[in-house]
JSON list of C-alpha atoms in Angstrom, two decimals:
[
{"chain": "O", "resi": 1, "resn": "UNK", "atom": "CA", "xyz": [-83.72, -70.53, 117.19]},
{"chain": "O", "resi": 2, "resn": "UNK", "atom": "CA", "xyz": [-81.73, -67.88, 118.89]},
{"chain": "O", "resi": 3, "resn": "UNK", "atom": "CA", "xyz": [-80.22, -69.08, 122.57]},
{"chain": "O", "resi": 4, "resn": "UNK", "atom": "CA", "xyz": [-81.82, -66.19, 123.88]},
{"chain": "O", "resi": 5, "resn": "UNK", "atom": "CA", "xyz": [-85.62, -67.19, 123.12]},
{"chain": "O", "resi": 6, "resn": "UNK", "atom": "CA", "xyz": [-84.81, -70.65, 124.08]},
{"chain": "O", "resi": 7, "resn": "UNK", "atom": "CA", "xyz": [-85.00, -70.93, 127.85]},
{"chain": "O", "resi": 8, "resn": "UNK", "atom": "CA", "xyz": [-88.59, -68.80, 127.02]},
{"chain": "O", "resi": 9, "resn": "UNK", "atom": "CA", "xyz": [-89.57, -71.46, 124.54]},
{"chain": "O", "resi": 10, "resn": "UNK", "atom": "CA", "xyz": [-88.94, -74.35, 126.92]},
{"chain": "O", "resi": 11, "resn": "UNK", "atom": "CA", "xyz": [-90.41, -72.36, 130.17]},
{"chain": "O", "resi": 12, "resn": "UNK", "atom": "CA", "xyz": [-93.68, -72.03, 127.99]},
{"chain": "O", "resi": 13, "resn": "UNK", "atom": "CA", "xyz": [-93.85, -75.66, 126.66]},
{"chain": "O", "resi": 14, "resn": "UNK", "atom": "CA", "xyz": [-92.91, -75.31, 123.49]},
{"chain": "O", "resi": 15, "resn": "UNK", "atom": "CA", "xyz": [-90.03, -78.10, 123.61]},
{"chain": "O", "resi": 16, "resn": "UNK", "atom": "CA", "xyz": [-90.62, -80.91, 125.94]},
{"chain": "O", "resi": 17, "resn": "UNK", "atom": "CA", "xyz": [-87.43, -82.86, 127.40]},
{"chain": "O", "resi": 18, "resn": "UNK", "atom": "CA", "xyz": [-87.15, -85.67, 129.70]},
{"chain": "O", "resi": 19, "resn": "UNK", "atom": "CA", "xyz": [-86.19, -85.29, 133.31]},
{"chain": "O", "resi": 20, "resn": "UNK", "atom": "CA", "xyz": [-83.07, -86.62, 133.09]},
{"chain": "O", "resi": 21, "resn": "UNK", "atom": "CA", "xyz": [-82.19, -83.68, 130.61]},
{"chain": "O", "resi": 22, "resn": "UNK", "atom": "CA", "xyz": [-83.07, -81.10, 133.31]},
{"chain": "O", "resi": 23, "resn": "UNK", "atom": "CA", "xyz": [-80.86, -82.71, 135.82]},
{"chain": "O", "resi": 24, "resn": "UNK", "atom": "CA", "xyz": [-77.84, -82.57, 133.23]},
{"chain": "O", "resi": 25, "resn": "UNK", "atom": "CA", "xyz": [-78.41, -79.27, 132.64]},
{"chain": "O", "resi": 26, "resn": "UNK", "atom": "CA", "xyz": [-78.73, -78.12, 135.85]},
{"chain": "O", "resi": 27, "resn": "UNK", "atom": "CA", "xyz": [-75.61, -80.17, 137.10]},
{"chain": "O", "resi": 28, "resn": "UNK", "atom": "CA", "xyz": [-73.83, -78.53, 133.92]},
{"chain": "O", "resi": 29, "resn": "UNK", "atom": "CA", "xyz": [-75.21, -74.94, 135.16]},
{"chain": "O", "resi": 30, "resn": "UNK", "atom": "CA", "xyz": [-74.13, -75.46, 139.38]},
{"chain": "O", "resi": 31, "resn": "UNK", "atom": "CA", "xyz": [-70.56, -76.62, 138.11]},
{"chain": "O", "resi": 32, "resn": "UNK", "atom": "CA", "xyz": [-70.13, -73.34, 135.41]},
{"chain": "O", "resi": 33, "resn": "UNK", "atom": "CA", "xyz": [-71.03, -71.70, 138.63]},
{"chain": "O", "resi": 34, "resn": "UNK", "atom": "CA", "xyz": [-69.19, -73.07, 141.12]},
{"chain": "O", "resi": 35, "resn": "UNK", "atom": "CA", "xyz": [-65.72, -72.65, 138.57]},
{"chain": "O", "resi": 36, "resn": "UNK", "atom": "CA", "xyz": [-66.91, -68.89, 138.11]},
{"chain": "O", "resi": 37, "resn": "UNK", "atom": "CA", "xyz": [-66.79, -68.38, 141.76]},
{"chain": "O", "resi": 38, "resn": "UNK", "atom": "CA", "xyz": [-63.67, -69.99, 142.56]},
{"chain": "O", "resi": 39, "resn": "UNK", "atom": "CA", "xyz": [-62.19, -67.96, 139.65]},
{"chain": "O", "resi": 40, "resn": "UNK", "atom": "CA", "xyz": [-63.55, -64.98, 141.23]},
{"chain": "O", "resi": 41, "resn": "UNK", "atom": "CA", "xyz": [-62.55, -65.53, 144.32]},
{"chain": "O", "resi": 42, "resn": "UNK", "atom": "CA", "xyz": [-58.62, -66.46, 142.99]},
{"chain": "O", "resi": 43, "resn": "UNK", "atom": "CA", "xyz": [-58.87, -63.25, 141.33]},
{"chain": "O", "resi": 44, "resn": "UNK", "atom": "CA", "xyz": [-59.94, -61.53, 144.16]},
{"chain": "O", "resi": 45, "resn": "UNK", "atom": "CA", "xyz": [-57.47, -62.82, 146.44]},
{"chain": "O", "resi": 46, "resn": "UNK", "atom": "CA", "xyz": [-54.17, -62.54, 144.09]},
{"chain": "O", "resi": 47, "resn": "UNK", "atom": "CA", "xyz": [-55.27, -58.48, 143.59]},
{"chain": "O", "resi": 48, "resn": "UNK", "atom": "CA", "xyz": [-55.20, -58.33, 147.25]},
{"chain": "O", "resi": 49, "resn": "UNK", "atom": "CA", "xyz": [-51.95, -60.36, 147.95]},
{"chain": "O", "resi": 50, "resn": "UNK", "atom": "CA", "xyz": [-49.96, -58.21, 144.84]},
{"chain": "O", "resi": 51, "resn": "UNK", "atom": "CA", "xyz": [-48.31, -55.13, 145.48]},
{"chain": "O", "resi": 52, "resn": "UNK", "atom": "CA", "xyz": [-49.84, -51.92, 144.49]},
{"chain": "O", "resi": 53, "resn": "UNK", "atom": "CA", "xyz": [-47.74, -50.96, 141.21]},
{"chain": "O", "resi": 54, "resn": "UNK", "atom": "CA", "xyz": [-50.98, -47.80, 140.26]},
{"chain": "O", "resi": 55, "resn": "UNK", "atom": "CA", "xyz": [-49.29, -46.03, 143.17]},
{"chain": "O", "resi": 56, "resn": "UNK", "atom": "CA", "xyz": [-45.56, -45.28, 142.02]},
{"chain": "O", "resi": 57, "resn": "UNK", "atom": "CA", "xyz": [-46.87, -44.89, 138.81]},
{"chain": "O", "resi": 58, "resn": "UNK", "atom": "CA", "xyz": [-49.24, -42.34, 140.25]},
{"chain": "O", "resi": 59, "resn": "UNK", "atom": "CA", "xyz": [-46.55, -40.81, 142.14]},
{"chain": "O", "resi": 60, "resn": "UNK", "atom": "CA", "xyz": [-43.88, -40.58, 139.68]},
{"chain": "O", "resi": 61, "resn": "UNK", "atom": "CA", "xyz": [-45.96, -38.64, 137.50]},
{"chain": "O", "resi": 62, "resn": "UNK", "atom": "CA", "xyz": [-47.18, -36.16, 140.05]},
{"chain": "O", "resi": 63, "resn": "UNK", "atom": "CA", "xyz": [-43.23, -35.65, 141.30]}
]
């Protein structure tokens, strides 16, 4: 079964799972999250710290 059609196949009862399977998953799910934003964020924050090397390269070309 595709990983696509498989959150559809469980929301419609096709597969039942115990609770304690939910609550992995959903722990698993808030901590992808949670890295994704803090990767994000670093990102976001070392692109605003660095230097702006686009703009000499912008300028030598148009001198």
């Amino acid at each position: 079964m595709s990983l696509a059609v498989l959150p559809a196949a469980i929301a419609m009862r096709f597969f039942t799972f115990p609770v304690w399977v939910g609550a992995a998953v959903g722990c698993l799910g808030a901590a992808v999250g949670g890295v994704k934003l803090i990767a994000m964020a670093w990102a976001m924050g070392a692109r605003l710290l660095g230097g702006h090397s686009a703009g000499g390269a912008i300028a030598a070309v148009v001198d």
